[in-house]
Amino acid sequence: NSGSGVLNSGCGADFVKVSQSASEGLKDINDARCVAVDGDADRVVYFFQKDGKFNLLDGDKIATLIAGYIGDLVKQSGLESQIKLGLVQTAYANGSSTDYIVNKLGVPVACAP
C-alpha cells in the first residue's frame, strides 16, 4: 500500500449502509454472513443476502437484539435481582431503537458523549 487513495472507498460500514450493498469486490454473498467495519472499527454492520434480497443489521439493531437476548437469559435464569442490564448508546443512535430498548425490553439506556 502506497498510502495514496481514498480511505474506505467502496467498502466499510458506512459504504454498506448507505449503498445497501456489499463492499466492492464481494461478488457472491448469497447465503454468506458478512461484517463491515469502518476505518477505526467503532462502527459495525452485519449483512447478508437471502434469495436475492440484501439484509442489513446496523449497530442499533445489533445492540437491540443482544440486549433482548441477554435480558431473556437473565430472566430464564431467575437472576433479575442479582444482574442488572444497561446499554450505552452514542448521540448518533436511532431514537426509535432507544425507545424500544427502554420501553419494550425494560433495559435502561445511557448516552455516551
mmCIF file of C-alpha atoms in Angstrom:
data_model
loop_
_atom_site.group_PDB
_atom_site.id
_atom_site.type_symbol
_atom_site.label_atom_id
_atom_site.label_comp_id
_atom_site.label_asym_id
_atom_site.label_seq_id
_atom_site.Cartn_x
_atom_site.Cartn_y
_atom_site.Cartn_z
ATOM 1 C CA ASN A 1 0.000 0.000 0.000
ATOM 2 C CA SER A 2 1.480 3.286 -1.072
ATOM 3 C CA GLY A 3 -0.790 5.310 1.195
ATOM 4 C CA SER A 4 -2.488 7.029 -1.716
ATOM 5 C CA GLY A 5 -6.172 6.677 -2.462
ATOM 6 C CA VAL A 6 -9.422 7.287 -0.628
ATOM 7 C CA LEU A 7 -9.996 5.727 2.797
ATOM 8 C CA ASN A 8 -12.842 3.181 2.823
ATOM 9 C CA SER A 9 -13.604 3.739 -0.850
ATOM 10 C CA GLY A 10 -16.188 1.133 -1.864
ATOM 11 C CA CYS A 11 -16.059 -0.620 1.492
ATOM 12 C CA GLY A 12 -16.603 -0.161 5.196
ATOM 13 C CA ALA A 13 -19.660 0.137 7.399
ATOM 14 C CA ASP A 14 -20.830 3.487 6.001
ATOM 15 C CA PHE A 15 -20.496 2.368 2.385
ATOM 16 C CA VAL A 16 -22.515 -0.808 3.016
ATOM 17 C CA LYS A 17 -25.226 1.030 4.975
ATOM 18 C CA VAL A 18 -25.634 3.905 2.511
ATOM 19 C CA SER A 19 -25.405 1.807 -0.665
ATOM 20 C CA GLN A 20 -27.391 -1.113 0.781
ATOM 21 C CA SER A 21 -24.970 -3.418 -0.981
ATOM 22 C CA ALA A 22 -21.877 -5.431 -0.223
ATOM 23 C CA SER A 23 -18.426 -3.911 -0.323
ATOM 24 C CA GLU A 24 -16.943 -3.686 -3.785
ATOM 25 C CA GLY A 25 -15.062 -6.875 -4.560
ATOM 26 C CA LEU A 26 -17.518 -9.135 -2.744
ATOM 27 C CA LYS A 27 -19.333 -10.641 -5.678
ATOM 28 C CA ASP A 28 -21.364 -13.563 -4.335
ATOM 29 C CA ILE A 29 -22.696 -13.020 -0.841
ATOM 30 C CA ASN A 30 -25.833 -15.133 -1.263
ATOM 31 C CA ASP A 31 -26.244 -17.170 1.958
ATOM 32 C CA ALA A 32 -22.990 -15.710 3.338
ATOM 33 C CA ARG A 33 -22.803 -13.792 6.606
ATOM 34 C CA CYS A 34 -20.738 -10.641 6.266
ATOM 35 C CA VAL A 35 -19.480 -7.890 8.561
ATOM 36 C CA ALA A 36 -18.183 -4.460 7.631
ATOM 37 C CA VAL A 37 -16.445 -2.045 9.990
ATOM 38 C CA ASP A 38 -15.257 1.484 9.432
ATOM 39 C CA GLY A 39 -11.633 2.577 9.453
ATOM 40 C CA ASP A 40 -11.154 2.534 13.224
ATOM 41 C CA ALA A 41 -13.730 -0.221 13.884
ATOM 42 C CA ASP A 42 -16.037 1.857 16.083
ATOM 43 C CA ARG A 43 -18.967 1.144 13.752
ATOM 44 C CA VAL A 44 -20.070 -2.250 12.564
ATOM 45 C CA VAL A 45 -22.812 -3.574 10.292
ATOM 46 C CA TYR A 46 -23.795 -7.165 9.678
ATOM 47 C CA PHE A 47 -25.262 -8.032 6.309
ATOM 48 C CA PHE A 48 -26.331 -10.943 4.181
ATOM 49 C CA GLN A 49 -28.222 -11.675 1.016
ATOM 50 C CA LYS A 50 -31.042 -14.204 1.016
ATOM 51 C CA ASP A 51 -32.998 -15.089 -2.117
ATOM 52 C CA GLY A 52 -31.536 -12.037 -3.859
ATOM 53 C CA LYS A 53 -32.640 -9.608 -1.097
ATOM 54 C CA PHE A 54 -29.984 -7.561 0.716
ATOM 55 C CA ASN A 55 -30.461 -7.514 4.504
ATOM 56 C CA LEU A 56 -28.643 -5.165 6.877
ATOM 57 C CA LEU A 57 -28.356 -5.072 10.658
ATOM 58 C CA ASP A 58 -26.767 -1.839 11.825
ATOM 59 C CA GLY A 59 -25.317 -1.156 15.259
ATOM 60 C CA ASP A 60 -28.680 -0.123 16.732
ATOM 61 C CA LYS A 61 -30.364 -3.326 15.575
ATOM 62 C CA ILE A 62 -27.444 -5.453 16.758
ATOM 63 C CA ALA A 63 -27.473 -3.780 20.204
ATOM 64 C CA THR A 64 -31.253 -4.248 20.459
ATOM 65 C CA LEU A 65 -31.022 -7.946 19.585
ATOM 66 C CA ILE A 66 -28.202 -8.521 22.065
ATOM 67 C CA ALA A 67 -29.998 -6.622 24.862
ATOM 68 C CA GLY A 68 -33.160 -8.652 24.257
ATOM 69 C CA TYR A 69 -31.270 -11.936 24.158
ATOM 70 C CA ILE A 70 -29.235 -11.299 27.313
ATOM 71 C CA GLY A 71 -32.348 -9.968 29.067
ATOM 72 C CA ASP A 72 -34.177 -13.197 28.249
ATOM 73 C CA LEU A 73 -31.260 -15.266 29.571
ATOM 74 C CA VAL A 74 -31.226 -13.301 32.837
ATOM 75 C CA LYS A 75 -34.996 -13.797 33.259
ATOM 76 C CA GLN A 76 -34.817 -17.514 32.443
ATOM 77 C CA SER A 77 -32.039 -17.975 34.974
ATOM 78 C CA GLY A 78 -34.053 -16.241 37.702
ATOM 79 C CA LEU A 79 -31.238 -13.782 38.354
ATOM 80 C CA GLU A 80 -33.090 -10.488 37.760
ATOM 81 C CA SER A 81 -32.446 -9.352 41.334
ATOM 82 C CA GLN A 82 -28.710 -10.034 41.017
ATOM 83 C CA ILE A 83 -27.945 -8.984 37.445
ATOM 84 C CA LYS A 84 -28.985 -5.549 36.201
ATOM 85 C CA LEU A 85 -28.654 -4.826 32.500
ATOM 86 C CA GLY A 86 -27.909 -1.467 30.947
ATOM 87 C CA LEU A 87 -26.978 -0.324 27.470
ATOM 88 C CA VAL A 88 -24.785 2.570 26.359
ATOM 89 C CA GLN A 89 -25.504 4.334 23.070
ATOM 90 C CA THR A 90 -23.952 7.346 21.388
ATOM 91 C CA ALA A 91 -25.785 10.530 20.484
ATOM 92 C CA TYR A 92 -25.980 9.124 16.939
ATOM 93 C CA ALA A 93 -28.198 6.206 17.989
ATOM 94 C CA ASN A 94 -31.606 5.854 16.404
ATOM 95 C CA GLY A 95 -34.239 7.292 18.760
ATOM 96 C CA SER A 96 -36.675 4.512 17.899
ATOM 97 C CA SER A 97 -34.176 1.873 18.978
ATOM 98 C CA THR A 98 -33.599 3.699 22.267
ATOM 99 C CA ASP A 99 -37.354 3.889 22.867
ATOM 100 C CA TYR A 100 -37.777 0.174 22.102
ATOM 101 C CA ILE A 101 -34.883 -0.870 24.355
ATOM 102 C CA VAL A 102 -36.164 1.219 27.284
ATOM 103 C CA ASN A 103 -39.927 0.738 26.952
ATOM 104 C CA LYS A 104 -40.296 -2.733 25.426
ATOM 105 C CA LEU A 105 -37.211 -4.537 26.721
ATOM 106 C CA GLY A 106 -37.080 -2.672 30.036
ATOM 107 C CA VAL A 107 -33.335 -2.053 29.739
ATOM 108 C CA PRO A 108 -32.106 1.396 30.826
ATOM 109 C CA VAL A 109 -30.034 3.298 28.260
ATOM 110 C CA ALA A 110 -27.280 5.826 28.919
ATOM 111 C CA CYS A 111 -25.902 8.137 26.261
ATOM 112 C CA ALA A 112 -22.146 8.496 25.831
ATOM 113 C CA PRO A 113 -20.969 11.884 24.594
#
